[in-house]
Amino acid sequence: MRWLWQGLTTSVGTKFLMALTGMFLFLFTVAHMVGNLQVFAGPDQLNAYAAGLKKLGPLLWVMRLGLLATFVAHILCAFSLVKRNEEARPVQYAVKRPIAATYASRTMIMSGLIVLAFVVYHLAHFTLGWTHGDHFALRDAQGRHDVYRMVVLGFQSPFVALSYVVAMVFLGLHLSHGAASLFQSMGWNRKKYSCFFAGAARGLAMLVVLGNLAMPLSILFRLVGQEVTP
Ligand code: HEM
């Protein structure tokens, strides 16, 4: 195990771990968006999906803990790489000349922090019910957690819907820059079809953003869930 730890704590190892955890989190956002898009299929479909997830019981907790560990590892790798970069250059440049690579990494830090703030708020909203306890307590006719009404009532508020829109734009920036650097960190950019796969990853990032924007916007503009009233 010592050799694994030593490997992962080198600069290359940290970059690799960052790419691996980033890839996993990216896949989570794709799966999560596909699940949430069931809001367009109506209350019964979305509530049945949410109840199905809860029925996974201990497996759901294993998945949640795995996701949390991946998220924490990804953030720790980011801090470690930023610290290493600063240590490698103790004296700042007299004139800062933004070049492509530093622009991308600065964007990653800023968008990453915004996504982190979004995730904290999002969990307090939909998973813990801290921000809108009344919406969180709703049950449907079958006694299931009424995730549909919770989501619709949440996004009927312009402030909530627009904060999701802003967060999704930054998520898009983070995922598309991340997708490009992932291929570099994994050493896949020299392979024959790497250009195609890097483009496909960016396309997928775009789809995640569009799918996640469709939900708050269509609810805010009363295209979905107009029958739901507080
Ligand atoms: C418009 C976009 C989104 C919608 C409508 C949405 C909706 C939801 C809902 C309804 C839940 C609670 C599920 C339940 O308890 O049954 C949830 C949980 C969660 N969401 Fe989202 N989500 C969105 C975007 C995101 C994004 C972009 C991320 C990550 C960057 C994310 C991360 C999570 C996490 C980590 C959980 C907790 C999962 C769990 O409890 O096991 N969500 N989301």
mmCIF file of C-alpha atoms and ligand atoms in Angstrom:
data_model
loop_
_atom_site.group_PDB
_atom_site.id
_atom_site.type_symbol
_atom_site.label_atom_id
_atom_site.label_comp_id
_atom_site.label_asym_id
_atom_site.label_seq_id
_atom_site.Cartn_x
_atom_site.Cartn_y
_atom_site.Cartn_z
ATOM 1 C CA MET A 1 0.000 0.000 0.000
ATOM 2 C CA ARG A 2 2.955 2.290 0.773
ATOM 3 C CA TRP A 3 4.091 2.206 -2.862
ATOM 4 C CA LEU A 4 0.569 3.174 -3.972
ATOM 5 C CA TRP A 5 0.475 6.139 -1.572
ATOM 6 C CA GLN A 6 3.990 7.214 -2.624
ATOM 7 C CA GLY A 7 2.980 6.989 -6.290
ATOM 8 C CA LEU A 8 -0.208 8.946 -5.829
ATOM 9 C CA THR A 9 1.485 11.743 -3.891
ATOM 10 C CA THR A 10 3.928 12.545 -6.709
ATOM 11 C CA SER A 11 2.888 15.338 -9.059
ATOM 12 C CA VAL A 12 2.079 12.883 -11.853
ATOM 13 C CA GLY A 13 0.204 10.584 -9.441
ATOM 14 C CA THR A 14 -1.895 13.461 -8.077
ATOM 15 C CA LYS A 15 -2.751 14.538 -11.634
ATOM 16 C CA PHE A 16 -3.726 10.970 -12.460
ATOM 17 C CA LEU A 17 -5.936 10.694 -9.349
ATOM 18 C CA MET A 18 -7.500 14.049 -10.171
ATOM 19 C CA ALA A 19 -8.298 12.850 -13.692
ATOM 20 C CA LEU A 20 -9.666 9.513 -12.466
ATOM 21 C CA THR A 21 -11.922 11.072 -9.807
ATOM 22 C CA GLY A 22 -12.950 13.790 -12.295
ATOM 23 C CA MET A 23 -13.954 11.123 -14.828
ATOM 24 C CA PHE A 24 -16.069 9.364 -12.212
ATOM 25 C CA LEU A 25 -17.758 12.624 -11.128
ATOM 26 C CA PHE A 26 -18.396 13.492 -14.781
ATOM 27 C CA LEU A 27 -20.122 10.123 -15.281
ATOM 28 C CA PHE A 28 -22.167 10.799 -12.146
ATOM 29 C CA THR A 29 -23.433 14.113 -13.573
ATOM 30 C CA VAL A 30 -24.464 12.301 -16.793
ATOM 31 C CA ALA A 31 -26.356 9.552 -14.898
ATOM 32 C CA HIS A 32 -27.896 12.075 -12.479
ATOM 33 C CA MET A 33 -29.125 14.253 -15.342
ATOM 34 C CA VAL A 34 -30.661 11.246 -17.163
ATOM 35 C CA GLY A 35 -32.494 10.292 -13.941
ATOM 36 C CA ASN A 36 -33.704 13.849 -13.287
ATOM 37 C CA LEU A 37 -34.963 14.341 -16.849
ATOM 38 C CA GLN A 38 -37.815 12.055 -15.815
ATOM 39 C CA VAL A 39 -39.390 15.212 -14.422
ATOM 40 C CA PHE A 40 -40.623 15.680 -18.023
ATOM 41 C CA ALA A 41 -42.434 12.314 -17.812
ATOM 42 C CA GLY A 42 -44.566 13.516 -14.875
ATOM 43 C CA PRO A 43 -44.888 13.065 -11.110
ATOM 44 C CA ASP A 44 -45.501 9.332 -11.040
ATOM 45 C CA GLN A 45 -42.390 8.532 -13.088
ATOM 46 C CA LEU A 46 -40.042 10.814 -11.117
ATOM 47 C CA ASN A 47 -41.380 9.786 -7.697
ATOM 48 C CA ALA A 48 -41.178 6.083 -8.606
ATOM 49 C CA TYR A 49 -37.555 6.595 -9.740
ATOM 50 C CA ALA A 50 -36.649 8.371 -6.463
ATOM 51 C CA ALA A 51 -38.436 5.671 -4.411
ATOM 52 C CA GLY A 52 -36.555 3.003 -6.414
ATOM 53 C CA LEU A 53 -33.240 4.631 -5.463
ATOM 54 C CA LYS A 54 -34.223 4.682 -1.773
ATOM 55 C CA LYS A 55 -35.123 0.962 -1.986
ATOM 56 C CA LEU A 56 -31.462 0.206 -2.767
ATOM 57 C CA GLY A 57 -30.970 0.603 1.016
ATOM 58 C CA PRO A 58 -27.375 -0.151 2.098
ATOM 59 C CA LEU A 59 -26.202 -0.139 -1.545
ATOM 60 C CA LEU A 60 -27.393 3.468 -1.863
ATOM 61 C CA TRP A 61 -25.272 4.354 1.175
ATOM 62 C CA VAL A 62 -22.246 2.606 -0.331
ATOM 63 C CA MET A 63 -22.783 4.631 -3.523
ATOM 64 C CA ARG A 64 -23.257 7.873 -1.557
ATOM 65 C CA LEU A 65 -20.095 7.305 0.490
ATOM 66 C CA GLY A 66 -18.149 6.379 -2.661
ATOM 67 C CA LEU A 67 -19.358 9.572 -4.326
ATOM 68 C CA LEU A 68 -18.441 11.666 -1.283
ATOM 69 C CA ALA A 69 -14.973 10.077 -1.059
ATOM 70 C CA THR A 70 -14.404 10.703 -4.785
ATOM 71 C CA PHE A 71 -15.519 14.320 -4.440
ATOM 72 C CA VAL A 72 -13.259 14.937 -1.426
ATOM 73 C CA ALA A 73 -10.279 13.240 -3.160
ATOM 74 C CA HIS A 74 -10.837 15.399 -6.266
ATOM 75 C CA ILE A 75 -10.824 18.606 -4.184
ATOM 76 C CA LEU A 76 -7.752 17.541 -2.155
ATOM 77 C CA CYS A 77 -5.865 16.787 -5.398
ATOM 78 C CA ALA A 78 -6.776 20.253 -6.697
ATOM 79 C CA PHE A 79 -5.480 21.942 -3.515
ATOM 80 C CA SER A 80 -2.325 19.848 -3.594
ATOM 81 C CA LEU A 81 -1.584 20.724 -7.235
ATOM 82 C CA VAL A 82 -2.202 24.455 -6.652
ATOM 83 C CA LYS A 83 0.131 24.354 -3.617
ATOM 84 C CA ARG A 84 2.833 22.556 -5.609
ATOM 85 C CA ASN A 85 2.571 25.128 -8.401
ATOM 86 C CA GLU A 86 2.946 27.968 -5.912
ATOM 87 C CA GLU A 87 5.921 26.303 -4.210
ATOM 88 C CA ALA A 88 7.588 25.748 -7.570
ATOM 89 C CA ARG A 89 7.340 29.487 -8.221
ATOM 90 C CA PRO A 90 7.846 31.246 -4.840
ATOM 91 C CA VAL A 91 8.564 34.612 -6.477
ATOM 92 C CA GLN A 92 5.563 35.825 -8.478
ATOM 93 C CA TYR A 93 6.117 37.169 -11.988
ATOM 94 C CA ALA A 94 6.484 40.968 -12.019
ATOM 95 C CA VAL A 95 4.040 41.137 -14.917
ATOM 96 C CA LYS A 96 1.344 38.489 -15.094
ATOM 97 C CA ARG A 97 1.005 37.243 -18.650
ATOM 98 C CA PRO A 98 -1.958 34.913 -18.899
ATOM 99 C CA ILE A 99 -1.114 32.056 -21.215
ATOM 100 C CA ALA A 100 -3.497 29.343 -22.390
ATOM 101 C CA ALA A 101 -2.551 26.762 -19.746
ATOM 102 C CA THR A 102 -2.762 29.139 -16.769
ATOM 103 C CA TYR A 103 -6.021 30.579 -18.118
ATOM 104 C CA ALA A 104 -7.508 27.075 -18.188
ATOM 105 C CA SER A 105 -6.273 26.249 -14.693
ATOM 106 C CA ARG A 106 -7.501 29.551 -13.247
ATOM 107 C CA THR A 107 -10.895 28.901 -14.846
ATOM 108 C CA MET A 108 -10.887 25.410 -13.327
ATOM 109 C CA ILE A 109 -10.229 26.717 -9.818
ATOM 110 C CA MET A 110 -12.914 29.396 -10.050
ATOM 111 C CA SER A 111 -15.554 27.183 -11.707
ATOM 112 C CA GLY A 112 -14.673 24.318 -9.333
ATOM 113 C CA LEU A 113 -15.275 26.521 -6.277
ATOM 114 C CA ILE A 114 -18.609 27.702 -7.714
ATOM 115 C CA VAL A 115 -19.664 24.076 -8.426
ATOM 116 C CA LEU A 116 -18.649 23.172 -4.849
ATOM 117 C CA ALA A 117 -20.829 25.984 -3.449
ATOM 118 C CA PHE A 118 -23.667 24.823 -5.719
ATOM 119 C CA VAL A 119 -23.392 21.197 -4.512
ATOM 120 C CA VAL A 120 -23.524 22.322 -0.844
ATOM 121 C CA TYR A 121 -26.650 24.409 -1.545
ATOM 122 C CA HIS A 122 -28.175 21.649 -3.724
ATOM 123 C CA LEU A 123 -27.768 19.013 -1.001
ATOM 124 C CA ALA A 124 -29.250 21.378 1.609
ATOM 125 C CA HIS A 125 -32.176 21.953 -0.778
ATOM 126 C CA PHE A 126 -33.116 18.555 -2.259
ATOM 127 C CA THR A 127 -31.365 15.920 -0.123
ATOM 128 C CA LEU A 128 -31.455 17.330 3.409
ATOM 129 C CA GLY A 129 -34.494 19.616 3.091
ATOM 130 C CA TRP A 130 -32.799 22.394 5.071
ATOM 131 C CA THR A 131 -33.630 25.314 2.764
ATOM 132 C CA HIS A 132 -37.284 24.454 1.929
ATOM 133 C CA GLY A 133 -38.420 22.050 4.662
ATOM 134 C CA ASP A 134 -42.104 22.416 3.637
ATOM 135 C CA HIS A 135 -41.359 21.238 0.062
ATOM 136 C CA PHE A 136 -39.163 18.426 1.317
ATOM 137 C CA ALA A 137 -41.904 17.082 3.628
ATOM 138 C CA LEU A 138 -44.429 16.630 0.767
ATOM 139 C CA ARG A 139 -45.758 13.107 0.097
ATOM 140 C CA ASP A 140 -47.728 11.942 -2.967
ATOM 141 C CA ALA A 141 -50.997 9.946 -2.960
ATOM 142 C CA GLN A 142 -49.001 6.734 -2.544
ATOM 143 C CA GLY A 143 -47.126 8.077 0.468
ATOM 144 C CA ARG A 144 -43.835 8.402 -1.465
ATOM 145 C CA HIS A 145 -41.463 11.353 -1.146
ATOM 146 C CA ASP A 146 -43.006 13.835 -3.630
ATOM 147 C CA VAL A 147 -39.761 14.688 -5.419
ATOM 148 C CA TYR A 148 -41.721 16.046 -8.411
ATOM 149 C CA ARG A 149 -43.568 18.701 -6.400
ATOM 150 C CA MET A 150 -40.407 19.470 -4.408
ATOM 151 C CA VAL A 151 -38.440 20.141 -7.607
ATOM 152 C CA VAL A 152 -41.271 22.072 -9.308
ATOM 153 C CA LEU A 153 -41.960 24.292 -6.275
ATOM 154 C CA GLY A 154 -38.223 24.887 -5.941
ATOM 155 C CA PHE A 155 -37.749 26.001 -9.557
ATOM 156 C CA GLN A 156 -40.943 28.092 -9.608
ATOM 157 C CA SER A 157 -38.895 30.535 -7.521
ATOM 158 C CA PRO A 158 -36.931 32.770 -9.961
ATOM 159 C CA PHE A 159 -34.084 33.107 -7.457
ATOM 160 C CA VAL A 160 -33.634 29.327 -7.135
ATOM 161 C CA ALA A 161 -34.069 28.652 -10.873
ATOM 162 C CA LEU A 162 -31.620 31.395 -11.886
ATOM 163 C CA SER A 163 -29.018 30.325 -9.353
ATOM 164 C CA TYR A 164 -29.162 26.849 -10.934
ATOM 165 C CA VAL A 165 -28.768 28.413 -14.386
ATOM 166 C CA VAL A 166 -25.637 30.322 -13.284
ATOM 167 C CA ALA A 167 -24.211 27.223 -11.551
ATOM 168 C CA MET A 168 -24.816 25.095 -14.662
ATOM 169 C CA VAL A 169 -22.881 27.542 -16.873
ATOM 170 C CA PHE A 170 -19.876 27.165 -14.537
ATOM 171 C CA LEU A 171 -20.395 23.397 -14.376
ATOM 172 C CA GLY A 172 -20.257 23.406 -18.190
ATOM 173 C CA LEU A 173 -16.965 25.347 -18.186
ATOM 174 C CA HIS A 174 -15.526 23.011 -15.550
ATOM 175 C CA LEU A 175 -16.581 19.824 -17.334
ATOM 176 C CA SER A 176 -15.422 20.880 -20.776
ATOM 177 C CA HIS A 177 -11.998 22.141 -19.593
ATOM 178 C CA GLY A 178 -11.805 19.071 -17.357
ATOM 179 C CA ALA A 179 -12.592 16.737 -20.243
ATOM 180 C CA ALA A 180 -9.733 18.227 -22.286
ATOM 181 C CA SER A 181 -7.137 18.044 -19.483
ATOM 182 C CA LEU A 182 -8.321 14.557 -18.511
ATOM 183 C CA PHE A 183 -7.110 13.237 -21.847
ATOM 184 C CA GLN A 184 -3.754 14.945 -21.310
ATOM 185 C CA SER A 185 -3.291 13.665 -17.728
ATOM 186 C CA MET A 186 -4.167 10.129 -18.751
ATOM 187 C CA GLY A 187 -1.707 10.349 -21.648
ATOM 188 C CA TRP A 188 -4.506 9.631 -24.111
ATOM 189 C CA ASN A 189 -3.878 12.727 -26.220
ATOM 190 C CA ARG A 190 -1.200 10.954 -28.239
ATOM 191 C CA LYS A 191 -3.440 8.074 -29.226
ATOM 192 C CA LYS A 192 -4.934 7.808 -32.691
ATOM 193 C CA TYR A 193 -8.572 8.642 -31.978
ATOM 194 C CA SER A 194 -7.936 10.914 -28.968
ATOM 195 C CA CYS A 195 -9.169 13.994 -30.827
ATOM 196 C CA PHE A 196 -12.489 12.303 -31.479
ATOM 197 C CA PHE A 197 -12.913 11.132 -27.868
ATOM 198 C CA ALA A 198 -11.902 14.524 -26.415
ATOM 199 C CA GLY A 199 -14.501 16.160 -28.722
ATOM 200 C CA ALA A 200 -17.107 13.578 -27.660
ATOM 201 C CA ALA A 201 -16.358 14.291 -23.974
ATOM 202 C CA ARG A 202 -16.834 18.029 -24.566
ATOM 203 C CA GLY A 203 -20.079 17.289 -26.429
ATOM 204 C CA LEU A 204 -21.274 15.195 -23.485
ATOM 205 C CA ALA A 205 -20.408 18.046 -21.092
ATOM 206 C CA MET A 206 -22.539 20.334 -23.268
ATOM 207 C CA LEU A 207 -25.434 17.846 -23.145
ATOM 208 C CA VAL A 208 -25.224 17.696 -19.323
ATOM 209 C CA VAL A 209 -25.459 21.479 -19.169
ATOM 210 C CA LEU A 210 -28.350 21.675 -21.654
ATOM 211 C CA GLY A 211 -30.269 18.895 -19.877
ATOM 212 C CA ASN A 212 -29.730 20.524 -16.494
ATOM 213 C CA LEU A 213 -30.731 23.958 -17.835
ATOM 214 C CA ALA A 214 -33.914 22.563 -19.414
ATOM 215 C CA MET A 215 -35.337 21.589 -15.994
ATOM 216 C CA PRO A 216 -35.229 24.881 -14.055
ATOM 217 C CA LEU A 217 -36.034 26.966 -17.149
ATOM 218 C CA SER A 218 -39.045 24.948 -18.307
ATOM 219 C CA ILE A 219 -40.454 24.978 -14.771
ATOM 220 C CA LEU A 220 -39.744 28.694 -14.271
ATOM 221 C CA PHE A 221 -41.556 29.514 -17.542
ATOM 222 C CA ARG A 222 -44.461 27.204 -16.567
ATOM 223 C CA LEU A 223 -43.946 24.763 -19.458
ATOM 224 C CA VAL A 224 -43.758 21.965 -16.870
ATOM 225 C CA GLY A 225 -45.534 21.573 -13.525
ATOM 226 C CA GLN A 226 -47.996 24.472 -14.033
ATOM 227 C CA GLU A 227 -50.591 22.402 -12.103
ATOM 228 C CA VAL A 228 -48.409 22.510 -8.960
ATOM 229 C CA THR A 229 -49.261 25.353 -6.577
ATOM 230 C CA PRO A 230 -47.705 26.065 -3.195
HETATM 231 C C1 HEM B 1 -31.181 20.929 -12.809
HETATM 232 C C2 HEM B 1 -30.271 20.110 -12.333
HETATM 233 C C3 HEM B 1 -30.482 19.169 -11.195
HETATM 234 C C4 HEM B 1 -31.643 18.684 -10.637
HETATM 235 C C5 HEM B 1 -33.077 18.946 -11.057
HETATM 236 C C6 HEM B 1 -31.258 17.821 -9.534
HETATM 237 C C7 HEM B 1 -32.138 17.150 -8.696
HETATM 238 C C8 HEM B 1 -31.799 16.415 -7.586
HETATM 239 C C9 HEM B 1 -32.729 15.800 -6.663
HETATM 240 C C10 HEM B 1 -34.260 15.863 -6.795
HETATM 241 C C11 HEM B 1 -32.024 15.172 -5.695
HETATM 242 C C12 HEM B 1 -32.570 14.385 -4.489
HETATM 243 C C13 HEM B 1 -32.964 12.989 -4.905
HETATM 244 C C14 HEM B 1 -33.715 12.283 -3.805
HETATM 245 O O1 HEM B 1 -33.442 12.507 -2.642
HETATM 246 O O2 HEM B 1 -34.569 11.499 -4.143
HETATM 247 C C15 HEM B 1 -30.618 15.379 -6.004
HETATM 248 C C16 HEM B 1 -29.562 14.886 -5.265
HETATM 249 C C17 HEM B 1 -28.236 15.104 -5.561
HETATM 250 N N1 HEM B 1 -27.716 15.858 -6.588
HETATM 251 FE FE1 HEM B 1 -28.795 16.790 -8.003
HETATM 252 N N2 HEM B 1 -29.884 17.772 -9.459
HETATM 253 C C18 HEM B 1 -29.369 18.590 -10.447
HETATM 254 C C19 HEM B 1 -28.033 18.829 -10.720
HETATM 255 C C20 HEM B 1 -26.977 18.311 -9.998
HETATM 256 C C21 HEM B 1 -25.577 18.523 -10.307
HETATM 257 C C22 HEM B 1 -25.084 19.350 -11.466
HETATM 258 C C23 HEM B 1 -24.862 17.851 -9.370
HETATM 259 C C24 HEM B 1 -23.361 17.734 -9.206
HETATM 260 C C25 HEM B 1 -22.500 18.563 -9.715
HETATM 261 C C26 HEM B 1 -25.798 17.212 -8.476
HETATM 262 C C27 HEM B 1 -25.442 16.443 -7.385
HETATM 263 C C28 HEM B 1 -26.346 15.813 -6.540
HETATM 264 C C29 HEM B 1 -25.957 14.971 -5.421
HETATM 265 C C30 HEM B 1 -24.512 14.657 -4.987
HETATM 266 C C31 HEM B 1 -27.134 14.518 -4.820
HETATM 267 C C32 HEM B 1 -27.271 13.603 -3.598
HETATM 268 C C33 HEM B 1 -27.506 12.188 -4.095
HETATM 269 C C34 HEM B 1 -27.977 11.296 -2.974
HETATM 270 O O3 HEM B 1 -28.722 11.743 -2.121
HETATM 271 O O4 HEM B 1 -27.573 10.158 -2.959
HETATM 272 N N3 HEM B 1 -27.064 17.502 -8.895
HETATM 273 N N4 HEM B 1 -30.509 16.138 -7.158
#
